[in-house]
């Protein structure tokens, strides 16, 4: 969790993170842990209260953006989705920092330091019963460090799949996302696809 207003406990000062950044971080952390195969993810605080303003809802029960974003994630994924490591994803465009380089600290966010340029994360899951794929993309920079979002050409080799939609976890919008082209081996190519500082989920359907 993240505090959304300054909190002092004893000699410790907890720097605040705004509600939008909190939603972005939690979306990234939940999907990253899902990709890593974690059996359980524990949210520190559900409602603002004795631990400070760290909840998904405020003390008056009104939902924060993080509550809405996590609701969309839980609506998209359940335990029937499995990481599809057999489906390659290629990102083309301006070179990103390597994982090692991306660890260098050059942006303060609360008590954390995150890289300005970050690095693009891409994970694919499969829902075998409904014959669906979901690709989650985000840039692991500190929020608002890159504005507007960088763009990448994204290639996903998924023969037999198409009819893509792009689900924006912050807004809930889910417009159609026609592929720029489909290569002979079934690779779908999406050129100049914006990759923001929070996950966008691209769903693909068989047929």
mmCIF file of C-alpha atoms in Angstrom:
data_model
loop_
_atom_site.group_PDB
_atom_site.id
_atom_site.type_symbol
_atom_site.label_atom_id
_atom_site.label_comp_id
_atom_site.label_asym_id
_atom_site.label_seq_id
_atom_site.Cartn_x
_atom_site.Cartn_y
_atom_site.Cartn_z
ATOM 1 C CA UNK A 1 0.000 0.000 0.000
ATOM 2 C CA UNK A 2 0.923 3.681 -0.292
ATOM 3 C CA UNK A 3 -0.003 6.619 1.894
ATOM 4 C CA UNK A 4 -1.933 9.321 0.037
ATOM 5 C CA UNK A 5 -1.324 12.101 2.590
ATOM 6 C CA UNK A 6 1.736 12.832 4.747
ATOM 7 C CA UNK A 7 1.864 10.656 7.862
ATOM 8 C CA UNK A 8 4.182 10.953 10.853
ATOM 9 C CA UNK A 9 4.578 7.980 13.209
ATOM 10 C CA UNK A 10 7.175 8.433 15.894
ATOM 11 C CA UNK A 11 10.364 9.519 14.152
ATOM 12 C CA UNK A 12 9.224 8.206 10.760
ATOM 13 C CA UNK A 13 7.760 10.437 8.080
ATOM 14 C CA UNK A 14 5.817 8.649 5.331
ATOM 15 C CA UNK A 15 5.981 10.586 2.078
ATOM 16 C CA UNK A 16 2.663 10.702 0.229
ATOM 17 C CA UNK A 17 1.992 9.280 -3.208
ATOM 18 C CA UNK A 18 -1.029 10.688 -5.017
ATOM 19 C CA UNK A 19 -4.025 8.455 -5.697
ATOM 20 C CA UNK A 20 -3.380 8.155 -9.420
ATOM 21 C CA UNK A 21 0.215 7.030 -8.872
ATOM 22 C CA UNK A 22 -0.986 4.568 -6.222
ATOM 23 C CA UNK A 23 -3.391 3.013 -8.728
ATOM 24 C CA UNK A 24 -0.630 2.706 -11.307
ATOM 25 C CA UNK A 25 1.812 1.098 -8.858
ATOM 26 C CA UNK A 26 -0.724 -1.402 -7.550
ATOM 27 C CA UNK A 27 -1.780 -2.396 -11.067
ATOM 28 C CA UNK A 28 1.872 -3.000 -11.951
ATOM 29 C CA UNK A 29 2.626 -4.896 -8.734
ATOM 30 C CA UNK A 30 -0.428 -7.152 -8.916
ATOM 31 C CA UNK A 31 0.163 -8.125 -12.549
ATOM 32 C CA UNK A 32 3.888 -8.599 -11.971
ATOM 33 C CA UNK A 33 3.223 -10.907 -9.025
ATOM 34 C CA UNK A 34 0.586 -12.734 -11.082
ATOM 35 C CA UNK A 35 3.206 -13.264 -13.800
ATOM 36 C CA UNK A 36 5.683 -14.535 -11.193
ATOM 37 C CA UNK A 37 3.203 -17.176 -10.072
ATOM 38 C CA UNK A 38 2.524 -15.875 -6.569
ATOM 39 C CA UNK A 39 -0.150 -17.877 -4.762
ATOM 40 C CA UNK A 40 -1.331 -14.967 -2.636
ATOM 41 C CA UNK A 41 -1.002 -11.180 -2.692
ATOM 42 C CA UNK A 42 -1.902 -9.308 0.481
ATOM 43 C CA UNK A 43 -3.170 -5.744 0.372
ATOM 44 C CA UNK A 44 -1.925 -3.864 3.461
ATOM 45 C CA UNK A 45 -5.054 -1.813 4.111
ATOM 46 C CA UNK A 46 -8.497 -1.826 2.507
ATOM 47 C CA UNK A 47 -9.873 1.360 4.094
ATOM 48 C CA UNK A 48 -8.168 4.532 5.293
ATOM 49 C CA UNK A 49 -8.027 4.451 9.061
ATOM 50 C CA UNK A 50 -5.654 3.748 11.938
ATOM 51 C CA UNK A 51 -2.707 2.933 9.676
ATOM 52 C CA UNK A 52 -3.145 6.196 7.845
ATOM 53 C CA UNK A 53 -4.508 6.965 4.369
ATOM 54 C CA UNK A 54 -3.249 3.734 2.794
ATOM 55 C CA UNK A 55 -6.550 2.145 1.774
ATOM 56 C CA UNK A 56 -8.265 1.330 -1.475
ATOM 57 C CA UNK A 57 -11.279 3.259 -0.202
ATOM 58 C CA UNK A 58 -11.415 6.418 1.900
ATOM 59 C CA UNK A 59 -12.646 6.649 5.475
ATOM 60 C CA UNK A 60 -16.063 7.762 4.171
ATOM 61 C CA UNK A 61 -16.265 4.545 2.071
ATOM 62 C CA UNK A 62 -15.809 6.346 -1.255
ATOM 63 C CA UNK A 63 -13.612 4.333 -3.645
ATOM 64 C CA UNK A 64 -10.216 5.535 -4.759
ATOM 65 C CA UNK A 65 -8.929 5.026 -8.293
ATOM 66 C CA UNK A 66 -6.865 2.039 -7.078
ATOM 67 C CA UNK A 67 -10.064 0.276 -5.988
ATOM 68 C CA UNK A 68 -11.519 0.695 -9.466
ATOM 69 C CA UNK A 69 -8.309 -0.382 -11.195
ATOM 70 C CA UNK A 70 -7.900 -3.534 -9.099
ATOM 71 C CA UNK A 71 -11.571 -4.319 -9.702
ATOM 72 C CA UNK A 72 -10.888 -4.259 -13.445
ATOM 73 C CA UNK A 73 -7.870 -6.545 -13.015
ATOM 74 C CA UNK A 74 -9.867 -9.044 -10.947
ATOM 75 C CA UNK A 75 -12.645 -8.871 -13.535
ATOM 76 C CA UNK A 76 -10.167 -9.731 -16.288
ATOM 77 C CA UNK A 77 -8.097 -12.437 -14.625
ATOM 78 C CA UNK A 78 -8.722 -15.387 -12.364
ATOM 79 C CA UNK A 79 -6.810 -18.591 -11.616
ATOM 80 C CA UNK A 80 -7.884 -20.122 -14.943
ATOM 81 C CA UNK A 81 -5.474 -17.783 -16.770
ATOM 82 C CA UNK A 82 -1.984 -19.247 -17.156
ATOM 83 C CA UNK A 83 1.218 -17.507 -18.151
ATOM 84 C CA UNK A 84 1.854 -18.280 -21.833
ATOM 85 C CA UNK A 85 5.632 -18.421 -22.006
ATOM 86 C CA UNK A 86 5.418 -20.134 -25.415
ATOM 87 C CA UNK A 87 4.082 -16.985 -27.099
ATOM 88 C CA UNK A 88 6.918 -14.588 -27.941
ATOM 89 C CA UNK A 89 6.518 -10.833 -27.759
ATOM 90 C CA UNK A 90 9.005 -8.556 -29.513
ATOM 91 C CA UNK A 91 9.225 -4.822 -28.785
ATOM 92 C CA UNK A 92 10.840 -2.593 -31.372
ATOM 93 C CA UNK A 93 11.636 1.097 -31.331
ATOM 94 C CA UNK A 94 13.983 3.308 -29.341
ATOM 95 C CA UNK A 95 16.280 1.174 -27.222
ATOM 96 C CA UNK A 96 15.142 0.666 -23.640
ATOM 97 C CA UNK A 97 17.469 0.380 -20.706
ATOM 98 C CA UNK A 98 18.494 -3.148 -19.851
ATOM 99 C CA UNK A 99 17.147 -4.680 -16.648
ATOM 100 C CA UNK A 100 20.479 -4.036 -14.950
ATOM 101 C CA UNK A 101 20.661 -0.422 -16.105
ATOM 102 C CA UNK A 102 17.030 0.204 -15.223
ATOM 103 C CA UNK A 103 17.854 -0.331 -11.559
ATOM 104 C CA UNK A 104 19.747 2.943 -11.382
ATOM 105 C CA UNK A 105 17.889 5.368 -9.171
ATOM 106 C CA UNK A 106 16.929 8.677 -10.677
ATOM 107 C CA UNK A 107 13.418 9.530 -9.521
ATOM 108 C CA UNK A 108 11.989 10.000 -6.026
ATOM 109 C CA UNK A 109 8.516 8.598 -5.389
ATOM 110 C CA UNK A 110 7.728 8.662 -1.707
ATOM 111 C CA UNK A 111 10.500 6.635 -0.078
ATOM 112 C CA UNK A 112 11.213 4.798 -3.344
ATOM 113 C CA UNK A 113 13.477 5.674 -6.192
ATOM 114 C CA UNK A 114 12.496 4.552 -9.676
ATOM 115 C CA UNK A 115 14.153 5.089 -13.067
ATOM 116 C CA UNK A 116 12.952 7.913 -15.250
ATOM 117 C CA UNK A 117 13.107 5.859 -18.437
ATOM 118 C CA UNK A 118 12.091 2.618 -16.766
ATOM 119 C CA UNK A 119 11.796 -0.414 -18.988
ATOM 120 C CA UNK A 120 8.898 -2.070 -20.773
ATOM 121 C CA UNK A 121 7.325 -5.130 -19.159
ATOM 122 C CA UNK A 122 5.351 -7.513 -21.371
ATOM 123 C CA UNK A 123 3.559 -10.661 -20.169
ATOM 124 C CA UNK A 124 1.105 -12.937 -21.972
ATOM 125 C CA UNK A 125 -1.543 -15.140 -20.335
ATOM 126 C CA UNK A 126 -3.822 -17.747 -21.901
ATOM 127 C CA UNK A 127 -7.375 -18.704 -20.986
ATOM 128 C CA UNK A 128 -7.636 -22.143 -22.647
ATOM 129 C CA UNK A 129 -11.361 -22.778 -22.224
ATOM 130 C CA UNK A 130 -12.413 -19.522 -23.902
ATOM 131 C CA UNK A 131 -9.444 -19.487 -26.303
ATOM 132 C CA UNK A 132 -8.341 -16.008 -25.276
ATOM 133 C CA UNK A 133 -4.948 -14.385 -24.819
ATOM 134 C CA UNK A 134 -4.119 -11.305 -22.755
ATOM 135 C CA UNK A 135 -0.950 -9.255 -23.171
ATOM 136 C CA UNK A 136 -0.147 -6.738 -20.418
ATOM 137 C CA UNK A 137 2.271 -3.929 -21.282
ATOM 138 C CA UNK A 138 3.625 -1.103 -19.162
ATOM 139 C CA UNK A 139 6.660 1.077 -18.678
ATOM 140 C CA UNK A 140 8.193 0.702 -15.212
ATOM 141 C CA UNK A 141 9.213 4.341 -14.941
ATOM 142 C CA UNK A 142 8.067 6.524 -12.087
ATOM 143 C CA UNK A 143 4.634 7.952 -12.887
ATOM 144 C CA UNK A 144 4.515 10.950 -15.203
ATOM 145 C CA UNK A 145 8.246 10.692 -15.884
ATOM 146 C CA UNK A 146 7.609 10.153 -19.574
ATOM 147 C CA UNK A 147 4.869 12.353 -20.971
ATOM 148 C CA UNK A 148 3.432 11.582 -23.437
ATOM 149 C CA UNK A 149 3.933 7.814 -23.177
ATOM 150 C CA UNK A 150 6.627 6.285 -25.314
ATOM 151 C CA UNK A 151 5.485 4.215 -28.289
ATOM 152 C CA UNK A 152 6.723 0.815 -29.376
ATOM 153 C CA UNK A 153 6.069 -1.514 -32.250
ATOM 154 C CA UNK A 154 4.723 -4.662 -30.597
ATOM 155 C CA UNK A 155 4.870 -8.051 -32.308
ATOM 156 C CA UNK A 156 3.111 -11.057 -30.809
ATOM 157 C CA UNK A 157 3.338 -14.435 -32.515
ATOM 158 C CA UNK A 158 -0.102 -15.938 -31.951
ATOM 159 C CA UNK A 159 -1.357 -17.833 -35.021
ATOM 160 C CA UNK A 160 -5.109 -18.131 -35.093
ATOM 161 C CA UNK A 161 -5.704 -15.158 -32.794
ATOM 162 C CA UNK A 162 -6.890 -11.673 -33.628
ATOM 163 C CA UNK A 163 -9.844 -9.320 -32.965
ATOM 164 C CA UNK A 164 -7.757 -7.363 -30.438
ATOM 165 C CA UNK A 165 -9.116 -4.874 -27.936
ATOM 166 C CA UNK A 166 -6.997 -2.614 -25.710
ATOM 167 C CA UNK A 167 -8.247 -2.328 -22.121
ATOM 168 C CA UNK A 168 -7.147 0.813 -20.286
ATOM 169 C CA UNK A 169 -7.076 -0.166 -16.608
ATOM 170 C CA UNK A 170 -7.264 3.452 -15.402
ATOM 171 C CA UNK A 171 -10.286 4.520 -17.419
ATOM 172 C CA UNK A 172 -11.966 1.217 -18.233
ATOM 173 C CA UNK A 173 -12.064 2.125 -21.937
ATOM 174 C CA UNK A 174 -11.686 -0.892 -24.238
ATOM 175 C CA UNK A 175 -11.551 0.179 -27.886
ATOM 176 C CA UNK A 176 -10.877 -2.175 -30.762
ATOM 177 C CA UNK A 177 -7.183 -2.392 -31.649
ATOM 178 C CA UNK A 178 -6.755 -3.482 -35.270
ATOM 179 C CA UNK A 179 -3.339 -4.925 -36.024
ATOM 180 C CA UNK A 180 -1.242 -2.865 -38.410
ATOM 181 C CA UNK A 181 -0.534 -6.096 -40.273
ATOM 182 C CA UNK A 182 -0.437 -9.862 -39.824
ATOM 183 C CA UNK A 183 2.726 -11.607 -40.969
ATOM 184 C CA UNK A 184 2.794 -14.966 -42.696
ATOM 185 C CA UNK A 185 3.608 -16.918 -39.521
ATOM 186 C CA UNK A 186 0.622 -15.443 -37.682
ATOM 187 C CA UNK A 187 2.559 -12.669 -35.952
ATOM 188 C CA UNK A 188 0.338 -9.680 -35.171
ATOM 189 C CA UNK A 189 2.125 -6.349 -35.548
ATOM 190 C CA UNK A 190 0.930 -3.207 -33.755
ATOM 191 C CA UNK A 191 2.996 -0.210 -34.834
ATOM 192 C CA UNK A 192 3.563 2.856 -32.643
ATOM 193 C CA UNK A 193 1.537 1.501 -29.755
ATOM 194 C CA UNK A 194 1.676 3.865 -26.744
ATOM 195 C CA UNK A 195 3.136 2.160 -23.644
ATOM 196 C CA UNK A 196 2.119 4.199 -20.572
ATOM 197 C CA UNK A 197 3.381 4.025 -16.988
ATOM 198 C CA UNK A 198 0.582 1.630 -16.024
ATOM 199 C CA UNK A 199 -0.589 -1.636 -17.588
ATOM 200 C CA UNK A 200 -2.690 -1.718 -20.701
ATOM 201 C CA UNK A 201 -4.153 -5.177 -21.366
ATOM 202 C CA UNK A 202 -4.519 -6.271 -24.989
ATOM 203 C CA UNK A 203 -6.983 -9.134 -25.321
ATOM 204 C CA UNK A 204 -6.869 -11.403 -28.366
ATOM 205 C CA UNK A 205 -9.588 -13.840 -29.374
ATOM 206 C CA UNK A 206 -9.297 -17.008 -31.456
ATOM 207 C CA UNK A 207 -10.932 -17.239 -34.842
#
